[in-house]
Amino acid sequence: MTIVTEVLPTTEAGPTIPRHVAIIMDGNGRWAAKRSLPRVAGHRAGAEAVRRTMQAAVDAGVEALTLYAFSSENWRRSEDEVSDLKGLMRFYLERELGTLKKEGVRLKLIGEPAAFGNELYERLQRAVEETAHNDRLTLVIALNYGSQAELAGAARELARRAAAGEIDPDSIDIAALEGLLHTRDLPPLDLLIRTSGEVRLSNFLLWQAAYAELHFTDTLWPDFDEAAFAAALGEFARRQRRFGGR
């Protein structure tokens, strides 16, 4: 907590902390290329950055941290790289499960993680079940996730319910659609961070980011650390959020 409160403005209610932070973890490949290392080395270093960032979020009092781990478009990568990523997920899941329990972190999955195969999916589900009662931080891992597919799925379900006479089409509103999103049980997204200097959302939480503050940094994901996270929280606290008002 000390690292964060040193950079955040303080009001009578204390430092301004976003309830829900999401991160597009970008730059693993470039980090490895700069060091003449294979891409998997960048992914390994990126997994260490996940550990640091999760702990920083816990210490700061963030309620939910959503990480874009594998997009629905990442299947276009080579078979070897996808296999390496699945192996890393398996390894770090086993290694970090004890830390999640110790720190009171609840694991949640969004997207379509079943596509990774029964063995890995079952491991993921067991970790979700074993951390279900933790309440200090919800760590959301987006696996095989694409926001456009998420929105299309919600629209299909609303259309099905309307066609079946279960709902009146005129009653469909923002809340009805949000209630069918993968993030429906999470706080509203306050801050979205992207690393590596890219300035786009890449099909990540498009609906949820409607009024989120955006923070882009040139830091490659494996180099992202507690200080970088604190800097993003500090910038968030200095912004004036109007939500469409003047």
XYZ file of C-alpha atoms in Angstrom:
246
model
C 0.000 0.000 0.000
C 2.879 2.364 0.712
C 4.063 2.464 -2.886
C 0.636 3.508 -4.158
C -0.299 6.101 -1.541
C 2.946 7.981 -2.159
C 1.795 8.886 -5.676
C -1.972 9.225 -5.280
C -3.715 12.462 -4.347
C -5.502 12.180 -1.025
C -8.962 13.454 -0.172
C -10.896 13.281 3.083
C -11.959 9.798 2.008
C -8.365 8.735 1.327
C -6.531 8.040 -1.953
C -8.624 7.540 -5.088
C -8.314 3.893 -6.071
C -10.037 2.353 -9.116
C -12.281 -0.537 -8.142
C -11.686 -2.430 -11.398
C -8.482 -2.310 -13.456
C -7.959 -4.145 -16.746
C -4.665 -4.623 -18.578
C -3.792 -5.498 -22.166
C -0.470 -7.201 -21.519
C 1.453 -6.410 -24.691
C 5.123 -6.617 -25.610
C 6.339 -10.078 -24.595
C 7.605 -10.879 -28.097
C 9.390 -7.558 -28.546
C 10.957 -7.897 -25.093
C 12.386 -11.259 -26.109
C 13.491 -10.058 -29.560
C 15.437 -7.154 -28.035
C 17.413 -9.739 -26.056
C 17.776 -12.232 -28.923
C 15.684 -14.727 -26.955
C 12.868 -17.009 -28.154
C 9.331 -15.666 -27.797
C 8.554 -18.137 -25.022
C 11.190 -16.388 -22.871
C 9.147 -13.211 -23.229
C 6.010 -15.032 -22.151
C 7.827 -16.440 -19.114
C 9.000 -12.971 -18.142
C 5.473 -11.696 -18.738
C 4.128 -14.279 -16.282
C 6.416 -12.824 -13.626
C 4.951 -9.396 -14.392
C 1.496 -10.885 -13.738
C 2.648 -11.969 -10.288
C 4.031 -8.501 -9.474
C 0.961 -6.702 -10.752
C -1.463 -8.958 -8.923
C 0.358 -8.314 -5.660
C 0.423 -4.566 -6.343
C -3.342 -4.625 -6.976
C -3.942 -6.527 -3.734
C -1.779 -4.068 -1.777
C -3.528 -1.068 -3.356
C -7.016 -2.270 -2.481
C -8.209 -2.795 -6.066
C -11.300 -5.026 -6.096
C -10.919 -6.615 -9.554
C -7.974 -7.001 -11.924
C -8.765 -8.277 -15.419
C -5.872 -9.481 -17.586
C -6.074 -10.098 -21.336
C -4.118 -13.358 -21.389
C -5.219 -14.910 -24.697
C -7.518 -13.343 -27.248
C -9.744 -15.213 -29.649
C -7.419 -13.935 -32.394
C -4.285 -15.394 -30.781
C -5.063 -18.793 -32.317
C -3.508 -17.339 -35.489
C -0.083 -17.626 -33.863
C 2.158 -20.604 -34.575
C 1.253 -23.984 -33.076
C 4.529 -23.980 -31.130
C 3.795 -20.602 -29.537
C 0.234 -21.575 -28.603
C 1.564 -24.806 -27.116
C 4.173 -22.860 -25.133
C 1.502 -20.499 -23.815
C -0.688 -23.400 -22.702
C 2.265 -24.990 -20.950
C 3.048 -21.752 -19.149
C -0.555 -21.401 -18.045
C -0.440 -24.901 -16.597
C 2.901 -24.303 -14.850
C 2.051 -20.933 -13.329
C -1.404 -22.066 -12.311
C 0.137 -24.863 -10.264
C 2.851 -22.610 -8.852
C 0.660 -19.648 -7.963
C -2.467 -21.336 -6.631
C -1.050 -21.278 -3.105
C -0.321 -17.552 -3.433
C -3.878 -16.868 -4.592
C -5.228 -18.631 -1.523
C -2.771 -16.939 0.837
C -3.526 -13.454 -0.502
C -7.294 -13.952 -0.577
C -7.527 -13.755 -4.369
C -10.533 -15.198 -6.181
C -9.833 -16.496 -9.685
C -12.438 -15.890 -12.391
C -12.293 -16.804 -16.083
C -13.953 -14.988 -18.950
C -14.028 -15.939 -22.602
C -14.168 -19.519 -23.844
C -11.350 -21.318 -21.988
C -12.761 -24.783 -22.775
C -11.078 -24.428 -26.177
C -7.722 -25.112 -24.497
C -8.627 -28.768 -24.008
C -10.122 -30.804 -21.202
C -6.968 -31.268 -19.134
C -6.037 -27.590 -18.864
C -9.659 -26.481 -18.624
C -10.277 -28.839 -15.712
C -7.190 -27.497 -13.919
C -8.447 -23.960 -14.432
C -11.897 -24.859 -13.147
C -10.447 -26.491 -10.034
C -8.475 -23.325 -9.302
C -11.655 -21.271 -9.724
C -13.504 -23.548 -7.305
C -10.696 -23.603 -4.736
C -10.529 -19.796 -4.608
C -14.273 -19.115 -4.884
C -14.654 -17.843 -1.315
C -11.715 -15.432 -1.396
C -12.742 -11.783 -1.326
C -9.654 -9.571 -1.206
C -9.200 -9.328 -5.000
C -10.904 -10.929 -7.985
C -8.281 -11.857 -10.575
C -10.045 -12.183 -13.917
C -8.184 -14.018 -16.672
C -9.525 -13.462 -20.197
C -8.825 -16.660 -22.149
C -9.938 -17.150 -25.731
C -11.830 -13.904 -25.217
C -13.099 -11.447 -27.807
C -15.369 -8.558 -26.931
C -17.247 -8.554 -30.233
C -18.100 -12.247 -29.781
C -19.198 -11.517 -26.209
C -21.554 -8.765 -27.384
C -22.890 -10.893 -30.240
C -23.598 -13.698 -27.780
C -25.495 -11.363 -25.481
C -27.504 -10.025 -28.433
C -28.358 -13.563 -29.569
C -29.607 -14.494 -26.108
C -31.787 -11.380 -25.909
C -33.162 -12.142 -29.383
C -33.901 -15.729 -28.345
C -35.742 -14.600 -25.223
C -37.747 -12.060 -27.207
C -38.664 -14.625 -29.888
C -39.762 -17.055 -27.161
C -41.978 -14.392 -25.627
C -39.930 -14.364 -22.418
C -39.225 -10.627 -22.674
C -40.711 -7.628 -24.447
C -38.229 -6.327 -27.063
C -39.098 -2.791 -25.980
C -37.856 -3.625 -22.490
C -34.304 -4.350 -23.655
C -32.017 -1.707 -22.227
C -28.404 -1.240 -21.167
C -28.898 -3.208 -17.974
C -30.431 -6.135 -19.867
C -27.407 -6.445 -22.141
C -24.886 -5.894 -19.353
C -26.541 -8.683 -17.396
C -25.468 -11.133 -20.082
C -21.826 -10.055 -20.359
C -19.010 -12.157 -18.921
C -18.218 -9.334 -16.484
C -21.730 -8.976 -15.088
C -20.699 -9.764 -11.498
C -17.717 -7.366 -11.483
C -17.507 -3.662 -10.574
C -17.686 -1.252 -13.532
C -14.356 -0.924 -15.336
C -12.545 2.188 -14.084
C -9.075 1.977 -15.623
C -7.767 0.169 -18.697
C -3.992 -0.053 -19.159
C -2.127 -1.117 -22.303
C 1.600 -1.683 -22.350
C 4.237 -1.601 -25.148
C 3.263 1.710 -26.769
C 0.323 0.417 -28.796
C -2.757 2.653 -28.649
C -5.805 0.497 -29.359
C -8.201 -1.787 -27.481
C -7.736 -4.886 -29.659
C -11.253 -6.253 -29.118
C -10.946 -6.168 -25.319
C -13.823 -5.094 -23.040
C -15.251 -2.745 -25.660
C -18.594 -2.263 -23.904
C -17.074 -2.157 -20.432
C -14.526 0.488 -21.456
C -17.184 3.018 -22.484
C -16.324 5.360 -19.592
C -13.097 3.795 -18.362
C -9.973 5.911 -18.103
C -7.320 4.742 -20.589
C -3.623 4.598 -19.753
C -1.066 3.772 -22.452
C 2.570 3.178 -21.580
C 5.646 2.410 -23.691
C 6.796 -0.114 -21.083
C 6.897 -3.651 -22.454
C 4.793 -6.014 -20.365
C 7.688 -8.066 -18.897
C 9.158 -4.808 -17.546
C 5.864 -3.673 -15.991
C 6.301 -3.556 -12.218
C 4.904 -2.111 -8.999
C 6.144 1.381 -9.837
C 4.508 1.280 -13.281
C 1.240 0.129 -11.751
C 1.433 2.872 -9.120
C 2.073 5.445 -11.864
C -1.076 4.325 -13.697
C -3.113 4.565 -10.504
C -1.656 7.998 -9.857
C -2.686 9.229 -13.296
C -6.171 7.793 -12.756
C -6.523 9.645 -9.447
C -5.591 12.969 -11.058
C -8.220 12.745 -13.795
C -11.678 14.290 -13.524
C -14.307 11.716 -14.436
C -17.482 13.294 -15.820
C -19.263 10.286 -17.372
C -20.665 12.431 -20.163
C -21.406 15.467 -17.981
C -19.672 18.779 -18.350
